[in-house]
mmCIF file of C-alpha atoms and ligand atoms in Angstrom:
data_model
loop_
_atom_site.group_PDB
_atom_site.id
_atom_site.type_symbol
_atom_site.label_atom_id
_atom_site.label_comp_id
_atom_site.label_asym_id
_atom_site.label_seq_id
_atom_site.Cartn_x
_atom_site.Cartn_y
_atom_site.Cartn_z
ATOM 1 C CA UNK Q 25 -21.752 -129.076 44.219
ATOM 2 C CA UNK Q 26 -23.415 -126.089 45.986
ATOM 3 C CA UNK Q 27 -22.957 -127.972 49.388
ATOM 4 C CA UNK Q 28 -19.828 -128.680 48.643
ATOM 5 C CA UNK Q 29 -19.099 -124.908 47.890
ATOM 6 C CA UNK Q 30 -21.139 -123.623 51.221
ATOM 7 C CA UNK Q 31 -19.371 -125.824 53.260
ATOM 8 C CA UNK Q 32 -15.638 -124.797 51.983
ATOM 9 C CA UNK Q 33 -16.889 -121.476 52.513
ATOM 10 C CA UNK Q 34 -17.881 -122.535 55.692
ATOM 11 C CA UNK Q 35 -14.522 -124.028 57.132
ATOM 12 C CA UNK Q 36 -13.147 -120.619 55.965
ATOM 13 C CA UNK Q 37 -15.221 -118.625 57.905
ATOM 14 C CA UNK Q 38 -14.743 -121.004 60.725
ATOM 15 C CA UNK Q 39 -10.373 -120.708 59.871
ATOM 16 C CA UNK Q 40 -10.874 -117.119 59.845
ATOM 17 C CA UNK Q 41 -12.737 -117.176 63.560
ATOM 18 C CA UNK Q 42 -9.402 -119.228 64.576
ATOM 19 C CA UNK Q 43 -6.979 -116.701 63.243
ATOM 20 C CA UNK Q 44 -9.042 -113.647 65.168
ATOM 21 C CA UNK Q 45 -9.551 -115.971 68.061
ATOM 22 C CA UNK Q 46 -5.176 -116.145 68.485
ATOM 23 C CA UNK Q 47 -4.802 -112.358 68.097
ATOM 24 C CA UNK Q 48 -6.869 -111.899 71.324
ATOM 25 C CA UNK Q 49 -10.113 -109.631 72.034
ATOM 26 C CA UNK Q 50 -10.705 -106.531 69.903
ATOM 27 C CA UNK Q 51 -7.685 -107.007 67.983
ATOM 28 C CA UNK Q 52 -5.211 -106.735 70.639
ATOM 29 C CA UNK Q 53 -1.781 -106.812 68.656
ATOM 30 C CA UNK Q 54 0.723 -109.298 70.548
ATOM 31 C CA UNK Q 55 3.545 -107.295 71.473
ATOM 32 C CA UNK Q 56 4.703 -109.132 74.279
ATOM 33 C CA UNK Q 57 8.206 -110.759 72.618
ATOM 34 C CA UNK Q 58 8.372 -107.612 70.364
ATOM 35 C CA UNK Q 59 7.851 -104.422 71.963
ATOM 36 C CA UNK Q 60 9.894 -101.291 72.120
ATOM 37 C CA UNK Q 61 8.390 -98.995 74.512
ATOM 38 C CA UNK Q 62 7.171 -99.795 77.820
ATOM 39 C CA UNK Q 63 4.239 -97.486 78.845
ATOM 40 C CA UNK Q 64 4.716 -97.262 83.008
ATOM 41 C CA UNK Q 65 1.448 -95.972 84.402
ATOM 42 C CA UNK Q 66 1.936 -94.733 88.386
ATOM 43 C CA UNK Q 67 -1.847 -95.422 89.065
ATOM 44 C CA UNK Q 68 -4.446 -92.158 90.319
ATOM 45 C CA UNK Q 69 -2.371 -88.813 91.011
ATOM 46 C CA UNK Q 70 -3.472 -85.183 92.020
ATOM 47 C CA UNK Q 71 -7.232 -85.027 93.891
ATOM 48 C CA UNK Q 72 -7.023 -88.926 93.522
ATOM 49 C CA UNK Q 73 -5.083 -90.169 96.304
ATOM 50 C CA UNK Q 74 -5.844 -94.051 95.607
ATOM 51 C CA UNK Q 75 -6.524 -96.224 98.518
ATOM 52 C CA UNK Q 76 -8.557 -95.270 101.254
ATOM 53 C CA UNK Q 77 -7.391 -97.039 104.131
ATOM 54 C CA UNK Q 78 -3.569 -97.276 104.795
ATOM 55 C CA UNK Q 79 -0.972 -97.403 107.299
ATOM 56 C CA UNK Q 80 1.670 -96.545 104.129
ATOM 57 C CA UNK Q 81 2.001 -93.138 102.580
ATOM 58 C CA UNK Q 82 -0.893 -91.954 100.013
ATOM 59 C CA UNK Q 83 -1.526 -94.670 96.768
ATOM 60 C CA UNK Q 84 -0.700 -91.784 94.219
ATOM 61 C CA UNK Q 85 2.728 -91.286 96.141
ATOM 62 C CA UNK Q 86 3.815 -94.608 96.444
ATOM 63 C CA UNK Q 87 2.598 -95.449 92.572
ATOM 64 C CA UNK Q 88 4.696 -92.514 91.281
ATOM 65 C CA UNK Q 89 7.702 -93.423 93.249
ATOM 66 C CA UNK Q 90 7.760 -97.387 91.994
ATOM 67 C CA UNK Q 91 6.879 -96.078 88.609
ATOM 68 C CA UNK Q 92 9.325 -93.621 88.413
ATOM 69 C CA UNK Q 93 12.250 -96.317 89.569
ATOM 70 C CA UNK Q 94 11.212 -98.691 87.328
ATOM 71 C CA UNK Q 95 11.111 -96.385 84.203
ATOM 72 C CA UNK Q 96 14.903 -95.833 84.911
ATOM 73 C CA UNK Q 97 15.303 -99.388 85.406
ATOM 74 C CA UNK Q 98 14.058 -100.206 81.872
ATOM 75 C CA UNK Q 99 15.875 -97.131 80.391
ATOM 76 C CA UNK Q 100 18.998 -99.197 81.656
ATOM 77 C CA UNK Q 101 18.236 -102.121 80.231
ATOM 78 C CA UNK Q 102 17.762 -99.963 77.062
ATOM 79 C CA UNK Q 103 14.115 -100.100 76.402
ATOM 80 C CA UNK Q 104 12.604 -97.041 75.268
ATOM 81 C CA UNK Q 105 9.729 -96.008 77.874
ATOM 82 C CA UNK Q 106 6.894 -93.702 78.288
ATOM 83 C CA UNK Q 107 5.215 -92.037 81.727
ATOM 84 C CA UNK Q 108 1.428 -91.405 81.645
ATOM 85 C CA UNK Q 109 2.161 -88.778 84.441
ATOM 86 C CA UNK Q 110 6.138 -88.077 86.177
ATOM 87 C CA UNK Q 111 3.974 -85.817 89.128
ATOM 88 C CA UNK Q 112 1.227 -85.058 91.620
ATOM 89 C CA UNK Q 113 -1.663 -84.399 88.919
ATOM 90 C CA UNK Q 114 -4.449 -85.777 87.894
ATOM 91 C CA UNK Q 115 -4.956 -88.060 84.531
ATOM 92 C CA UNK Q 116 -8.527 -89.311 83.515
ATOM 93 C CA UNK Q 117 -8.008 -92.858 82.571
ATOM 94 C CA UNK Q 118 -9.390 -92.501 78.782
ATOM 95 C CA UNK Q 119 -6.085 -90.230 78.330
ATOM 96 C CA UNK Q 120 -4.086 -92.733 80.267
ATOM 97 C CA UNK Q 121 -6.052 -95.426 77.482
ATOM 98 C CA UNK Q 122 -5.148 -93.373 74.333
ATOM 99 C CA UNK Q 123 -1.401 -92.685 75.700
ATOM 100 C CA UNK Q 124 -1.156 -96.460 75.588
ATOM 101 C CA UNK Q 125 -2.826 -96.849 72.209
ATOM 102 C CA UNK Q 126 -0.442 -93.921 70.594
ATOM 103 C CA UNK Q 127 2.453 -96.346 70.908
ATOM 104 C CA UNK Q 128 3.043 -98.446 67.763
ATOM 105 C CA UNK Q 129 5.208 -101.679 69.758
ATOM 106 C CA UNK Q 130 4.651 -101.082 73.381
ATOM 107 C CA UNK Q 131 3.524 -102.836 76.599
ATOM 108 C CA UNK Q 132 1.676 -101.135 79.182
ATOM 109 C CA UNK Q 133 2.379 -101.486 82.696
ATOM 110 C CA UNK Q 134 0.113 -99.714 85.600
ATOM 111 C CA UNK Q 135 1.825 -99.740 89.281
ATOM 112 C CA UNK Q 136 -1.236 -99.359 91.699
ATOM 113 C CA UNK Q 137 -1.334 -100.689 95.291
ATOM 114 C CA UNK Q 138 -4.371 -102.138 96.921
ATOM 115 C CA UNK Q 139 -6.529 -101.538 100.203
ATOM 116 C CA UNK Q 140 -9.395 -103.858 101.777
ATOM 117 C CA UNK Q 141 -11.755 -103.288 104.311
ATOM 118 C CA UNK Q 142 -10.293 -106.723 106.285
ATOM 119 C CA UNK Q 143 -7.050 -105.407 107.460
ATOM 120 C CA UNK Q 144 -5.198 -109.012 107.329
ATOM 121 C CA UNK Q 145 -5.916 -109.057 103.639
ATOM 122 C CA UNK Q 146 -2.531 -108.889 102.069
ATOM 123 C CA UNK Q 147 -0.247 -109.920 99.277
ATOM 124 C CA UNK Q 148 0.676 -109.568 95.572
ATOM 125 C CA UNK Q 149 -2.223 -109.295 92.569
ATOM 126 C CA UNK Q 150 -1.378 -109.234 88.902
ATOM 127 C CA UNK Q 151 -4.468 -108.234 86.778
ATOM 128 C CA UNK Q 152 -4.826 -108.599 82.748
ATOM 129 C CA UNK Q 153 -7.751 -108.407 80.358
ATOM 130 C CA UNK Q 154 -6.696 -109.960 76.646
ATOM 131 C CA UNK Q 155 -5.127 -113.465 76.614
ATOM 132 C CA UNK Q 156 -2.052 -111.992 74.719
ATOM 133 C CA UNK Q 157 -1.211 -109.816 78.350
ATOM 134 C CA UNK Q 158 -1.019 -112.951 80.564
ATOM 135 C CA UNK Q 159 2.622 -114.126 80.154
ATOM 136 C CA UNK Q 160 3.588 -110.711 80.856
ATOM 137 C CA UNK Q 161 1.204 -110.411 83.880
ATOM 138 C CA UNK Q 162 2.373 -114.042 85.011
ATOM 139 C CA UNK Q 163 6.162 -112.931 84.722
ATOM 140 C CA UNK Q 164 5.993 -110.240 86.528
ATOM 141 C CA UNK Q 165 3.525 -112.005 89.520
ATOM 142 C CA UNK Q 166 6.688 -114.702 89.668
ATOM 143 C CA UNK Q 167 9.221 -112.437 90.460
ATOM 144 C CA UNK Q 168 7.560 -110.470 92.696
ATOM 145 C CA UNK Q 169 7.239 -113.642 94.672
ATOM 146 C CA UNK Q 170 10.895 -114.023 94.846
ATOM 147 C CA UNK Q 171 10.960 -110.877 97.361
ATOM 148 C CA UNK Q 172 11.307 -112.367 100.839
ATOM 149 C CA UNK Q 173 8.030 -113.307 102.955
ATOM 150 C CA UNK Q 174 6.213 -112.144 100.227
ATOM 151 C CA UNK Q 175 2.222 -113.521 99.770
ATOM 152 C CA UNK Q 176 0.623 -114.391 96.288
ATOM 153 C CA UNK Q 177 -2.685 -112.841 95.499
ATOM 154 C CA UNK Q 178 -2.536 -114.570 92.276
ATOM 155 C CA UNK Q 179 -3.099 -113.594 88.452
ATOM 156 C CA UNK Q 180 -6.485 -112.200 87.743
ATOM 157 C CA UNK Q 181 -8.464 -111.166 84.776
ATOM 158 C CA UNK Q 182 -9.787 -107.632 85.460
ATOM 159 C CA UNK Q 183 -12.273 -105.336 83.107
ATOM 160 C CA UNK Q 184 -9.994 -102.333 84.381
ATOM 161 C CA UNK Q 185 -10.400 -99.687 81.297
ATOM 162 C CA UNK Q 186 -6.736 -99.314 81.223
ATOM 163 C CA UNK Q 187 -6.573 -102.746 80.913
ATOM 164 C CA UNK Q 188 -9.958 -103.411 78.479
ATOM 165 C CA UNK Q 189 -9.686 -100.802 75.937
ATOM 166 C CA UNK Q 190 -5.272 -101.289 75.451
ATOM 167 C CA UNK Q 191 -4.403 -102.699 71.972
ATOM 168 C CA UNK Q 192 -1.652 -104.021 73.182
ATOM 169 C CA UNK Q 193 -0.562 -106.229 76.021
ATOM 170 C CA UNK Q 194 -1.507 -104.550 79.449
ATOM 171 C CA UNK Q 195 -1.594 -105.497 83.245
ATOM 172 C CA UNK Q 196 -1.848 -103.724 86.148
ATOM 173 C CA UNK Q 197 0.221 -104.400 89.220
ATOM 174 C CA UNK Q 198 -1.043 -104.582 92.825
ATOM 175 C CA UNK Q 199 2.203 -104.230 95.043
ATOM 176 C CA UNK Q 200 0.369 -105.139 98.179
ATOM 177 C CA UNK Q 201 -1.942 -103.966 100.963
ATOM 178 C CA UNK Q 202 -1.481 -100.232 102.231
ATOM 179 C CA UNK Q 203 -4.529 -101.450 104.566
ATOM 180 C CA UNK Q 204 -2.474 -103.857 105.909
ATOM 181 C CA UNK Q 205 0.146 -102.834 108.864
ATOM 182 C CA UNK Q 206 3.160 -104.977 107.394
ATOM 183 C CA UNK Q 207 2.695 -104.372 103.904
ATOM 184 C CA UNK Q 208 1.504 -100.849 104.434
ATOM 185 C CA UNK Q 209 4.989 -99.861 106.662
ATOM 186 C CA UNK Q 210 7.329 -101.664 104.031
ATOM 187 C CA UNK Q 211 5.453 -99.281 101.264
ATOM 188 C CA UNK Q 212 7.268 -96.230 103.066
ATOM 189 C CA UNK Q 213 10.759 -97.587 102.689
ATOM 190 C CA UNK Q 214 12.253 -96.415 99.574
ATOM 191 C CA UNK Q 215 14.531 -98.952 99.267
ATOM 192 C CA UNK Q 216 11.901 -102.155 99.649
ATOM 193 C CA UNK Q 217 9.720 -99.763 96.555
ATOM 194 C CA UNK Q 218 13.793 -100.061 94.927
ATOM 195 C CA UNK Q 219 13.012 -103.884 95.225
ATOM 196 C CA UNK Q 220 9.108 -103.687 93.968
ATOM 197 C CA UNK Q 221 10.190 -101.675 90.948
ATOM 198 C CA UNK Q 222 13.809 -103.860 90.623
ATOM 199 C CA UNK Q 223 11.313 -107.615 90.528
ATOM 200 C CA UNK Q 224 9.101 -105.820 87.606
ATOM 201 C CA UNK Q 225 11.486 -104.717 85.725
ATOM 202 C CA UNK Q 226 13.426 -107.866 85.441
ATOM 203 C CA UNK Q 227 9.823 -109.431 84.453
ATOM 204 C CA UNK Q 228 9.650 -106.643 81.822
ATOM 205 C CA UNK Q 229 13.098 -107.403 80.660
ATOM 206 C CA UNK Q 230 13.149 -110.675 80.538
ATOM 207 C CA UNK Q 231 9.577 -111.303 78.443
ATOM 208 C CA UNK Q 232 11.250 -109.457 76.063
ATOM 209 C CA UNK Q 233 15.089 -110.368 75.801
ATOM 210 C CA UNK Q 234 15.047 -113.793 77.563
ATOM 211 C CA UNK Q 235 16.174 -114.985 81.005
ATOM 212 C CA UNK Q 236 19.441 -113.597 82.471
ATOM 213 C CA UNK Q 237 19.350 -110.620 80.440
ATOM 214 C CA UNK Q 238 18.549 -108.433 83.495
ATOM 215 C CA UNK Q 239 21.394 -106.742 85.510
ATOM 216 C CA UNK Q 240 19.773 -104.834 88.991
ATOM 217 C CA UNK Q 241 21.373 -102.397 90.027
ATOM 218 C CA UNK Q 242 24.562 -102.373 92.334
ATOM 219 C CA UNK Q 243 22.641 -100.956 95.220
ATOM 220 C CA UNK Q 244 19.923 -104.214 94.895
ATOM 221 C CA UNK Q 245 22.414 -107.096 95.165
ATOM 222 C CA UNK Q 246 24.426 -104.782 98.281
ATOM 223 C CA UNK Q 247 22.286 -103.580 100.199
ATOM 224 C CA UNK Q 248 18.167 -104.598 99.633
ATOM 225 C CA UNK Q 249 19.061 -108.879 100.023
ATOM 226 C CA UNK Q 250 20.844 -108.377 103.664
ATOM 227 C CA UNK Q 251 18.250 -105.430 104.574
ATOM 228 C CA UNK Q 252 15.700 -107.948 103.351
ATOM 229 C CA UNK Q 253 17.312 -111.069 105.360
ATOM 230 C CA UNK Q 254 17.064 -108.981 108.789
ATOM 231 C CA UNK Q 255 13.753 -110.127 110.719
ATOM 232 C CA UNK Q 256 13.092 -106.824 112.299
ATOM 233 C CA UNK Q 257 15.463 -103.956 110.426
ATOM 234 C CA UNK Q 258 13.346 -100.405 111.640
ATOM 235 C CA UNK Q 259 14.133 -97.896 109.113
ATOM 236 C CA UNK Q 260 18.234 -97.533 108.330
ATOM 237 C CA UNK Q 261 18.745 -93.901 107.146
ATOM 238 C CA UNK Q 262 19.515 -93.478 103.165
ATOM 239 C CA UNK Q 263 23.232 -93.690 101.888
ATOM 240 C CA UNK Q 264 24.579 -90.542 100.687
ATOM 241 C CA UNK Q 265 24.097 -90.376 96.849
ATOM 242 C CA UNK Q 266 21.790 -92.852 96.646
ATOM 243 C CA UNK Q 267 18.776 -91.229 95.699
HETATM 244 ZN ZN1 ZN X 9 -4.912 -97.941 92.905
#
């Protein structure tokens, strides 16, 4: 009888293990089909410029920018969204952490681009930490490949602290190589960052509402695909209102 008892209580404890093992490390709450708030992180800011080596425009510049489009994006596909900074100034990541975890339904997105010491090093990297972030990291990986002559750099687990310490599902975006002299010169044309910040929010959108929910805007489907389709384009001067 007392065996009997130890071991019932022992497939409960093991039952129990399951159930923690599905909600993800630390008790990351799965958010990914329910959330309300998107947290949009521009990655470094103020005396942190970001990546080292570049042909593009400072990190912190380009990060704000992307973030910046793609928080109106998602405000017009009506989800509710928060900015860990909307300027040049610096945020410590532990109050970048706890503006994440303040959020009762959210999903927390960091825009960051990447630099390498081997200059030929380019492409797209999606990084998560808890199993309930992939799907949301994968998404948004996919449809960054559907930008034209664009190179995958793969989904990666990363022990990022914005990433580790988020109770909810987090990733952090790599939007290419400012060390790199392709990637690094599209990175100062506002209207391929329009594209970078269009392909994530349509990732955001979608995990949440389902495909085709997504509508880009006007200026995506008239002018970014034929700029896009043009081999060599140089830089064609902004339209009047656009920005
Ligand atoms: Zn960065």
């Amino acid at each position: 009888m007392l065996r009997l008892v130890t071991r019932i209580l022992g497939l409960a404890f093991v039952a129990s293990l399951a159930a923690c093992g599905t909600v993800g490390t630390h008790g990351v709450k799965n958010t990914s089909k329910t959330f309300t708030t998107v947290v949009v992180d521009a990655g470094h800011g103020g005396k942190d410029s970001g990546a080292y080596r570049r042909y593009g425009p400072p990190e912190k510049m380009v990060t704000l920018d992307v973030a910046q489009r793609l928080e109106r994006k998602l405000r017009e596909s009506q989800v509710k969204t928060v900015m860990t900074r909307d300027s040049d100034v610096f945020i410590p990541l532990n109050d970048r952490v706890a503006m994440e975890n303040k959020q009762k339904s959210a999903v927390f997105v960091s825009i960051h681009f990447n630099d390498s010491r081997k200059r030929r090093t380019h492409g797209f990297e999606t990084y998560y930490h808890s199993g309930a972030s992939f799907d949301l990291a994968n998404g948004i990986q996919q449809k960054l490949m559907t930008i034209p002559n664009s190179a995958n750099g793969g989904v990666h687990t990363a022990n990022f602290r914005v990433l580790r310490l988020a109770n909810c599902p987090a990733v952090l975006v790599e939007c290419g190589y400012l060390s790199n002299r392709s990637e690094g010169n599209q990175a100062r044309d506002w209207e391929y960052r329009e594209l970078l910040a269009d392909r994530i929010a349509e990732a955001i959108v979608e995990q949440r509402y389902g495909t085709g929910v997504y509508r880009p805007s006007p200026q995506i489907t008239a002018q970014i695909r034929p700029q896009a389709e043009a081999t060599s384009g140089g830089t064609s001067p902004a339209p009047a209102g656009s920005r």
